[in-house]
XYZ file of C-alpha atoms in Angstrom:
657
model
C 55.025 38.290 186.429
C 51.748 40.152 186.504
C 53.262 43.601 186.237
C 50.051 45.159 185.016
C 48.390 44.701 188.399
C 50.871 47.069 189.928
C 50.453 49.640 187.219
C 46.827 50.238 187.825
C 47.304 50.571 191.530
C 50.108 53.057 191.102
C 48.143 55.225 188.755
C 45.046 55.193 190.905
C 47.218 56.017 193.865
C 48.552 59.016 191.996
C 45.024 60.192 191.276
C 44.089 59.741 194.921
C 47.206 61.557 196.043
C 46.237 64.737 194.221
C 42.517 64.399 194.926
C 39.792 62.851 192.770
C 38.902 64.947 189.747
C 35.557 66.665 190.170
C 34.649 65.427 186.701
C 34.651 61.789 187.764
C 31.133 60.684 188.645
C 30.247 58.327 191.468
C 26.463 58.332 191.550
C 24.256 55.286 191.860
C 26.620 53.328 189.633
C 29.452 51.952 191.719
C 32.557 50.049 190.702
C 31.878 46.325 190.825
C 28.100 46.657 190.517
C 26.160 45.332 187.534
C 25.154 48.024 185.077
C 21.527 48.489 183.963
C 20.587 46.389 180.937
C 18.941 48.015 177.920
C 18.250 47.652 174.197
C 18.711 50.580 171.800
C 18.678 50.962 168.020
C 20.924 52.772 165.564
C 19.650 55.116 162.840
C 18.999 52.118 160.572
C 16.799 50.405 163.137
C 19.237 47.667 164.105
C 18.760 46.665 167.757
C 21.677 46.402 170.187
C 20.806 44.555 173.437
C 23.446 45.050 176.135
C 22.648 41.611 177.553
C 23.972 40.115 174.331
C 27.547 41.176 175.076
C 27.775 40.241 178.753
C 30.643 37.861 177.987
C 32.757 40.526 176.304
C 35.981 41.300 178.140
C 35.459 45.056 177.901
C 32.684 47.352 176.699
C 32.766 51.151 176.642
C 29.469 53.021 176.835
C 30.069 56.584 175.658
C 27.202 59.043 176.209
C 27.670 62.216 174.143
C 26.060 65.177 172.406
C 26.548 65.143 168.632
C 26.593 68.979 168.591
C 29.289 69.404 171.264
C 32.932 69.251 170.190
C 34.232 68.740 173.779
C 31.673 65.965 174.123
C 33.016 63.983 171.171
C 36.756 64.548 171.703
C 37.291 61.300 173.571
C 34.912 59.448 171.263
C 37.000 60.327 168.226
C 40.123 59.150 170.071
C 38.427 55.805 170.709
C 37.395 55.626 167.061
C 40.989 56.121 165.902
C 42.064 53.394 168.322
C 39.344 51.009 167.117
C 40.344 51.585 163.490
C 44.007 50.988 164.276
C 43.390 47.822 166.324
C 40.389 46.113 164.767
C 41.176 42.822 166.533
C 41.547 44.432 169.963
C 38.411 42.747 171.355
C 37.203 46.201 172.367
C 33.512 47.052 172.074
C 32.418 50.701 172.002
C 28.796 51.849 171.941
C 28.175 55.560 171.453
C 24.822 56.637 172.914
C 23.146 59.996 172.345
C 19.858 61.824 172.829
C 20.650 64.047 169.840
C 18.072 64.099 167.024
C 18.327 61.394 164.391
C 19.290 63.815 161.626
C 22.200 65.208 163.653
C 23.382 61.680 164.437
C 23.212 60.818 160.749
C 25.294 63.884 159.888
C 27.806 62.988 162.625
C 28.240 59.464 161.275
C 28.576 60.694 157.706
C 31.392 63.038 158.727
C 33.271 60.679 161.082
C 32.568 57.194 159.659
C 32.939 55.618 163.112
C 33.573 51.877 163.179
C 31.329 51.370 166.208
C 27.550 51.849 166.427
C 25.938 55.132 167.412
C 22.689 54.392 169.258
C 19.658 56.633 169.652
C 18.594 56.952 173.278
C 14.834 56.564 172.971
C 14.451 54.679 176.257
C 15.902 57.142 178.815
C 19.047 55.061 179.147
C 20.942 58.300 179.815
C 18.858 58.723 182.967
C 19.696 55.171 184.068
C 23.399 55.979 183.749
C 23.229 59.494 185.242
C 24.265 60.876 181.848
C 21.512 63.419 181.300
C 23.286 66.543 182.602
C 27.066 66.154 182.197
C 28.506 64.974 178.885
C 30.432 63.090 177.916
C 29.700 60.330 180.416
C 31.826 57.237 179.934
C 31.328 53.813 181.513
C 33.981 51.120 181.188
C 32.178 47.810 181.659
C 33.940 44.510 182.325
C 32.949 40.829 182.136
C 29.434 39.936 183.310
C 28.461 43.593 182.738
C 30.231 44.745 185.913
C 31.024 48.447 186.190
C 34.757 49.088 186.267
C 35.085 52.855 185.812
C 32.727 55.835 185.484
C 33.738 59.275 184.167
C 31.893 62.510 183.492
C 33.078 65.616 181.654
C 35.556 66.427 178.897
C 38.962 68.123 178.920
C 41.209 66.793 181.693
C 38.628 64.172 182.608
C 38.909 62.774 179.076
C 42.646 62.382 179.647
C 42.002 60.609 182.961
C 39.518 58.333 181.195
C 41.996 57.485 178.441
C 44.771 56.741 180.932
C 42.435 54.486 182.896
C 41.473 52.725 179.679
C 45.172 52.227 178.963
C 45.597 50.704 182.434
C 42.704 48.341 181.816
C 44.281 47.197 178.563
C 47.513 46.491 180.400
C 45.489 44.315 182.771
C 44.219 42.496 179.682
C 47.832 42.010 178.501
C 47.387 44.280 175.501
C 50.400 46.588 175.884
C 50.361 47.726 172.257
C 46.889 49.223 172.759
C 47.866 50.745 176.095
C 50.911 52.327 174.464
C 48.797 53.779 171.633
C 46.366 55.329 174.115
C 49.122 56.906 176.217
C 50.711 58.381 173.099
C 47.353 59.988 172.316
C 47.334 61.557 175.783
C 50.970 62.650 175.522
C 50.328 64.509 172.288
C 48.037 66.896 174.148
C 49.830 66.702 177.515
C 53.517 65.657 177.140
C 54.159 65.866 180.867
C 51.321 63.555 181.918
C 53.022 61.340 184.510
C 50.252 58.751 184.592
C 50.392 58.255 180.818
C 54.186 57.963 180.873
C 53.964 55.438 183.680
C 51.541 53.269 181.737
C 53.861 53.511 178.743
C 56.735 52.291 180.914
C 54.793 49.284 182.141
C 53.683 48.543 178.589
C 57.374 48.313 177.691
C 57.886 45.845 180.564
C 55.060 43.657 179.291
C 56.606 43.715 175.825
C 59.970 42.668 177.260
C 61.594 46.033 176.473
C 63.224 46.446 179.868
C 65.835 49.010 178.827
C 63.152 51.276 177.385
C 61.068 50.869 180.538
C 64.081 51.631 182.726
C 64.739 54.888 180.876
C 61.084 55.927 181.122
C 60.926 55.307 184.857
C 64.358 56.818 185.456
C 63.197 60.081 183.870
C 60.066 60.039 186.030
C 62.044 59.249 189.187
C 63.949 62.531 188.847
C 60.753 64.539 189.111
C 59.190 65.743 192.332
C 56.086 64.590 194.135
C 53.884 61.745 192.949
C 55.662 61.575 189.578
C 58.952 60.728 191.245
C 57.291 58.065 193.367
C 55.717 56.470 190.308
C 59.113 56.488 188.606
C 60.932 54.846 191.515
C 58.234 52.238 191.896
C 58.458 51.438 188.188
C 62.236 51.164 188.455
C 61.817 48.721 191.336
C 59.749 46.498 189.084
C 62.262 46.784 186.219
C 65.159 45.824 188.483
C 63.216 42.832 189.780
C 62.540 41.677 186.215
C 66.258 42.050 185.457
C 67.119 39.869 188.434
C 68.608 42.737 190.474
C 66.523 41.803 193.495
C 68.430 43.671 196.195
C 68.426 46.857 194.157
C 64.714 46.418 193.509
C 63.925 45.837 197.166
C 65.983 48.824 198.285
C 64.206 51.122 195.858
C 60.799 49.800 196.899
C 61.678 50.526 200.527
C 62.541 54.093 199.567
C 59.129 54.433 197.937
C 57.420 53.063 201.025
C 59.311 55.521 203.222
C 58.324 58.460 201.016
C 54.751 57.500 200.149
C 53.673 55.512 203.193
C 51.262 52.648 203.059
C 52.114 50.895 199.755
C 52.033 47.123 199.141
C 54.717 46.752 196.448
C 57.650 46.515 198.843
C 55.977 43.620 200.640
C 55.215 41.761 197.405
C 58.837 42.082 196.275
C 60.058 41.073 199.720
C 57.719 38.069 199.780
C 58.919 36.920 196.368
C 62.536 37.159 197.476
C 61.899 35.259 200.724
C 60.073 32.488 198.897
C 63.031 32.025 196.538
C 65.168 31.643 199.663
C 62.821 28.854 200.858
C 61.566 31.004 203.754
C 57.886 30.328 203.250
C 56.635 31.532 206.631
C 58.435 34.844 206.248
C 57.163 35.131 202.668
C 53.610 34.522 203.870
C 53.957 37.285 206.450
C 55.209 39.679 203.774
C 52.352 38.899 201.393
C 49.823 39.215 204.200
C 51.185 42.614 205.136
C 50.928 43.605 201.473
C 47.202 42.813 201.484
C 46.743 45.159 204.424
C 48.439 48.156 202.808
C 45.507 50.090 201.417
C 46.819 53.609 201.067
C 48.958 53.451 197.962
C 48.174 50.994 195.218
C 45.179 48.697 195.579
C 45.956 46.706 192.451
C 49.290 45.720 193.906
C 47.250 44.165 196.682
C 45.686 41.861 194.056
C 49.096 40.267 193.516
C 49.619 39.984 197.276
C 46.232 38.256 197.665
C 47.046 35.864 194.815
C 50.455 34.919 196.212
C 48.971 34.395 199.647
C 46.276 32.223 198.082
C 48.939 30.140 196.380
C 50.626 29.448 199.714
C 47.345 28.296 201.254
C 46.679 26.047 198.248
C 50.135 24.481 198.563
C 49.293 23.258 202.046
C 45.863 22.007 201.029
C 43.641 24.747 202.451
C 41.703 25.184 199.224
C 38.703 26.962 200.721
C 40.894 29.711 202.176
C 42.921 29.983 198.981
C 39.713 30.485 196.980
C 38.688 33.310 199.286
C 42.006 35.017 198.613
C 41.792 34.468 194.853
C 38.288 35.962 194.897
C 39.601 39.027 196.711
C 42.342 39.400 194.096
C 39.809 39.208 191.256
C 37.468 41.657 192.977
C 40.329 44.157 192.833
C 41.397 43.223 189.307
C 38.661 41.525 187.231
C 41.173 40.767 184.449
C 43.526 38.839 186.738
C 43.334 35.619 184.743
C 46.043 33.905 186.795
C 44.056 34.281 190.017
C 40.900 33.091 188.259
C 42.537 29.963 186.834
C 44.279 29.320 190.167
C 40.855 29.109 191.766
C 39.814 26.522 189.192
C 42.876 24.416 189.988
C 41.829 24.205 193.647
C 38.557 22.618 192.533
C 40.564 20.172 190.400
C 42.543 19.139 193.465
C 39.253 18.312 195.178
C 37.954 16.405 192.151
C 35.175 18.953 191.597
C 35.516 19.138 187.847
C 32.166 20.822 187.273
C 33.143 23.757 189.485
C 36.598 23.879 187.902
C 35.083 24.083 184.412
C 32.734 26.851 185.527
C 35.696 28.918 186.711
C 37.714 28.207 183.561
C 34.809 29.399 181.419
C 34.909 32.695 183.292
C 38.648 32.872 182.697
C 38.113 32.261 178.973
C 35.714 35.210 178.913
C 38.580 37.347 180.233
C 41.084 36.119 177.639
C 39.951 33.520 175.129
C 43.486 33.292 173.729
C 45.235 32.212 176.932
C 46.673 28.785 175.987
C 46.810 27.428 179.530
C 43.231 28.373 180.381
C 42.094 26.798 177.124
C 43.930 23.576 178.010
C 42.516 23.600 181.548
C 38.965 24.014 180.257
C 39.392 21.220 177.702
C 40.837 18.899 180.343
C 38.031 19.654 182.804
C 35.447 18.989 180.096
C 37.135 15.697 179.259
C 37.171 14.613 182.902
C 33.466 15.383 183.228
C 32.734 13.353 180.085
C 34.755 10.406 181.397
C 32.915 10.505 184.727
C 29.668 10.057 182.793
C 31.026 7.398 180.402
C 31.405 3.981 182.038
C 32.741 2.459 178.827
C 35.571 5.006 178.665
C 36.373 4.401 182.323
C 36.674 0.678 181.616
C 38.888 1.315 178.583
C 41.251 3.438 180.673
C 41.287 0.843 183.456
C 42.154 -1.934 180.975
C 44.905 0.164 179.370
C 46.412 0.966 182.773
C 46.241 -2.686 183.843
C 48.078 -3.847 180.703
C 50.920 -1.399 181.236
C 51.194 -2.277 184.931
C 51.400 -6.000 184.072
C 54.103 -5.410 181.471
C 56.045 -3.308 183.986
C 55.837 -5.880 186.766
C 56.580 -8.816 184.490
C 59.345 -6.901 182.700
C 57.839 -7.679 179.302
C 59.710 -5.077 177.302
C 60.569 -7.066 174.189
C 60.134 -4.933 171.076
C 57.425 -5.941 168.654
C 58.969 -8.114 165.958
C 58.648 -6.815 162.420
C 59.284 -8.438 159.049
C 59.866 -5.063 157.406
C 62.715 -3.123 159.042
C 62.451 -0.213 156.573
C 58.845 0.900 157.068
C 58.439 3.241 160.032
C 56.414 2.255 163.055
C 54.565 4.825 165.161
C 56.832 7.058 167.241
C 55.238 6.939 170.666
C 56.220 9.533 173.294
C 55.567 9.525 177.042
C 55.609 12.769 179.046
C 56.646 12.605 182.685
C 56.025 15.279 185.286
C 58.106 18.426 184.945
C 59.481 19.601 188.282
C 59.154 23.225 189.373
C 61.352 25.254 191.704
C 62.568 28.795 192.267
C 60.174 31.652 192.924
C 56.434 31.632 193.509
C 54.918 32.246 190.095
C 51.582 33.992 189.930
C 50.167 31.103 187.891
C 49.766 27.919 189.935
C 50.918 24.620 188.460
C 52.939 26.191 185.649
C 55.102 23.092 185.122
C 52.116 20.750 184.982
C 50.287 23.065 182.613
C 53.391 23.232 180.428
C 53.592 19.430 180.272
C 49.902 18.985 179.458
C 49.922 21.726 176.830
C 53.031 20.417 175.068
C 51.631 16.876 175.111
C 48.388 18.158 173.630
C 50.189 20.195 170.948
C 52.518 17.364 170.013
C 49.688 14.849 169.821
C 47.593 17.210 167.713
C 50.418 17.442 165.168
C 49.652 13.904 164.031
C 53.373 13.265 163.599
C 53.867 11.345 166.855
C 51.636 9.394 169.215
C 51.599 10.814 172.732
C 50.702 8.576 175.643
C 47.512 9.701 177.340
C 48.468 11.495 180.554
C 45.567 9.771 182.312
C 47.169 6.418 181.520
C 50.628 7.602 182.559
C 49.326 9.011 185.850
C 47.108 5.965 186.431
C 50.039 3.584 185.999
C 52.215 5.620 188.357
C 49.455 5.642 190.989
C 48.797 1.912 190.603
C 52.492 1.127 191.028
C 52.776 3.506 193.982
C 55.759 5.343 192.534
C 56.609 8.585 194.308
C 58.640 11.540 193.074
C 61.922 10.035 194.282
C 61.245 6.814 192.394
C 60.392 8.693 189.224
C 63.706 10.540 189.447
C 65.429 7.201 188.782
C 66.356 6.842 185.099
C 65.999 3.058 185.182
C 62.464 3.209 186.604
C 61.406 5.815 184.056
C 62.922 3.705 181.292
C 61.003 0.620 182.454
C 57.794 2.639 182.585
C 58.275 3.990 179.077
C 59.065 0.570 177.656
C 56.040 -0.902 179.424
C 53.948 1.754 177.667
C 55.690 0.792 174.398
C 56.957 4.348 174.056
C 60.207 4.775 172.182
C 60.880 8.200 173.688
C 60.197 9.972 176.956
C 60.260 13.667 177.754
C 61.166 14.975 181.174
C 62.355 18.290 182.510
C 62.213 21.105 184.996
C 61.065 24.696 185.320
C 62.896 27.250 187.412
C 60.826 30.317 188.217
C 62.957 33.436 187.778
C 61.910 37.087 188.201
C 62.389 37.575 184.465
C 60.191 34.577 183.643
C 60.284 30.766 183.808
C 63.447 28.988 182.656
C 62.482 25.680 181.074
C 64.782 22.664 180.708
C 63.491 19.696 178.704
C 65.152 16.435 177.707
C 64.133 13.970 175.017
C 65.393 10.589 176.182
C 65.305 7.163 174.547
C 63.277 4.602 176.456
C 65.613 1.742 175.613
C 68.758 3.026 177.320
C 67.745 6.418 178.827
C 70.113 8.124 176.403
C 69.375 11.830 175.889
C 69.012 12.786 172.235
C 68.128 16.431 172.762
C 68.407 19.022 175.530
C 66.299 22.169 175.242
C 66.837 25.211 177.449
C 64.233 27.894 176.934
C 63.716 31.213 178.708
C 60.116 32.352 178.566
C 59.720 35.989 177.576
C 57.060 38.489 178.641
C 53.672 37.016 179.509
C 52.037 38.378 176.376
C 54.220 36.047 174.281
C 53.198 32.848 176.087
C 51.606 31.197 173.047
C 54.619 32.093 170.914
C 56.950 30.584 173.525
C 54.921 27.369 173.689
C 54.873 27.054 169.903
C 58.636 27.534 169.780
C 59.272 24.808 172.374
C 56.888 22.425 170.624
C 58.582 23.122 167.286
C 62.007 22.347 168.738
C 60.791 19.087 170.280
C 59.048 17.884 167.129
C 61.851 18.903 164.799
C 64.435 16.988 166.818
C 62.249 13.876 166.984
C 61.637 13.998 163.247
C 65.331 14.441 162.536
C 66.095 11.427 164.699
C 63.241 9.292 163.388
C 62.372 10.326 159.805
C 59.425 8.513 158.265
C 60.289 5.716 155.839
C 57.915 3.912 153.473
C 57.550 1.881 150.286
C 55.693 2.633 147.083
C 52.685 0.299 146.907
C 51.455 1.280 143.458
C 51.705 4.064 140.918
C 48.879 5.500 138.824
C 49.864 8.362 136.555
C 51.369 11.057 138.760
C 49.780 9.629 141.924
C 51.475 7.165 144.238
C 50.172 5.003 147.087
C 52.431 4.633 150.167
C 52.313 1.890 152.807
C 52.342 4.454 155.620
C 49.397 6.429 156.986
C 48.140 8.660 159.752
C 48.662 6.020 162.445
C 52.375 6.132 161.684
C 52.551 9.933 161.673
C 51.899 10.914 158.059
C 49.861 14.090 157.691
C 48.630 15.995 154.681
C 51.527 18.038 153.336
C 54.276 15.595 154.312
C 57.027 15.504 151.680
C 58.925 12.308 150.887
C 62.011 11.747 148.793
C 61.930 8.686 146.551
C 65.460 7.359 146.969
C 67.661 4.838 145.218
C 70.254 3.202 147.411
C 73.722 2.729 145.964
C 76.061 -0.206 146.512
C 79.081 0.157 148.816
C 82.230 1.575 147.251
C 85.704 0.301 148.078
C 88.587 2.681 147.608
C 92.172 1.759 148.536
C 91.017 -0.768 151.048
C 88.395 1.451 152.619
C 84.690 0.944 152.129
C 81.955 3.522 152.349
C 78.279 3.679 151.434
C 77.342 6.612 149.171
C 74.333 8.767 149.915
C 71.190 7.436 148.217
C 70.264 9.067 144.940
C 67.171 11.268 144.726
C 64.692 9.922 142.178
C 61.632 12.115 142.841
C 59.605 13.877 145.497
C 56.161 12.864 146.711
C 53.787 15.398 148.295
C 51.122 13.705 150.421
C 47.610 14.966 149.641
C 45.463 12.450 151.547
C 45.924 9.921 154.333
C 44.136 6.831 155.616
C 45.056 4.977 158.788
C 47.772 2.819 157.191
C 48.136 4.255 153.697
C 48.579 7.654 152.133
C 48.309 9.161 148.679
C 50.730 11.596 147.132
C 51.530 13.460 143.947
C 54.867 12.859 142.238
C 57.076 15.928 141.732
C 60.524 16.446 140.174
C 60.589 12.939 138.729
C 63.949 11.777 137.282
C 62.916 8.254 136.330
C 59.650 6.292 136.371
C 58.540 5.411 139.897
C 57.812 1.735 140.493
C 56.439 -0.512 143.209
C 58.776 -1.146 146.160
C 60.741 2.050 145.613
C 61.857 3.396 148.992
C 60.721 6.742 150.388
C 62.217 8.790 153.198
C 60.782 11.918 154.803
C 62.248 15.141 153.443
C 63.343 17.057 156.538
C 64.228 20.178 154.559
C 60.490 20.746 154.130
C 59.875 20.967 157.877
C 60.374 24.665 158.585
C 60.899 26.660 155.385
C 62.046 30.208 156.064
C 61.304 29.815 159.791
C 57.583 29.804 159.076
C 54.841 27.580 160.420
C 54.454 24.361 158.412
C 52.127 21.461 157.883
C 52.620 20.334 161.466
C 52.541 23.416 163.612
């Protein structure tokens, strides 16, 4: 859930409710407009061109007087933040018209981590920062003005709270929390700062903490109480207490008037009840509520856009996504949703263009990264006739095997040596609520397939081949729900395993159900249920699911090999990267024992451990390893089996993940 969109709207609404601070400037620079470009130098002569950072997610231009303590109060707060969170992707440029010697003294005393630039080009005039200091500009992607503040004191607090809101939009709750704590130290009763802190707790998945924060606020009078109740409504929705959430949101609407949150919550509930027309009406009404929280309208626009996209009206959905992003430039879900509409139309160049913009917002978003890579690949294939022919031939072969029922396993003379473990992913169904990110289930499938294939441990069938075969055979969703048909498809693709599943969209986050199934008899060998946590942990969630899938496959199908030759402490194995061996794989050299008969019963003892082999280099069909813990000389034709205890030592990432 994109909770942060609602935060910003609520806080801005609170500011509007009490009147805009006279210290906030709204001159020629307007929100959404492109800021003037300039180049300035620091005291050492190093040039800083603003055009060079146009792709940064956020830049703060802080105009100040080095002699004025009130002027530098907020700057020092930003410096402490930058020192605490050096990887926060936050750029701060301090700009001053103060003499060079005073700037040098200021830097010597403060040791700021960001540059202090000498205004020798009247940049202060361009930004209306010549009379009132400090003047602070928060600049977003493509050098678009987001916020503009002038003056110290209370205005500095407003600026810091707004900066905290912006970091919530960027899904950086730890930074938002740190900023609000800075504000609270000087103003413990600041309702806006406490509200941001509550929403930061929601993003971090700390719902009980958020509930307490908003409960305390809800007991206060005026705008503080409204902010508290609205925050509680969001907490209850995340906890799955939908009726309680909706009732509280209605109370807020009755007290505060024209606010969109109640309609967003209502729309979400109606959609889960399969009442799409009523949900559409609720979202539409939310877009029209302009008096309370404009950033809540961004969510309403996005949800409405999703409904239009579902029925194929991509042009209209893009208009709505654009409106959502114009309200919230960090709304990465709405941005990527727009790209998906271009995908549906086969306009991969436009899709890639949109995904690149989304990457500028958050380069670490795993789904956007996968979407951009896929769009790039599709564009390359469209230009590569040879690759198109290769895909067509591969699809044709699988289709022929399927139709002719040629599923006989490949005969092998060596039953011990492992063959490649090939996995086929089938579409993951999606139901439940209307998530803010379109195509979540498909993105999950593609990302997991990409991660698993990149591990080198298994071979993953190309989704283009899988989809091409399904299209060529004319199999619809009902047909693919049949276990026998899926089994035939997997065997035709010579895959030993298939992965299928479902996603149920819940208010607290997607609930994922995945099954690893054998292709031969459709027998499930693993069932994984996984509840996604807060949105900021998406990459962690994906890694955890991938780890569970790979670990179970490796437990079921451990690599087995023979020793080809031994040279000193180095051994050559008859298994390589094509069979799933990667650098760092650990093998046990084993010695099988004869069956033992005891009182009429026979059992086979566990093989004895002779040595360990750590793989240091791989070729396609062979690999090289170093012998460790040797108990007897290793010889040709000794058997090796993958050591599964080396997969995840101490719950840490390993050679594969």
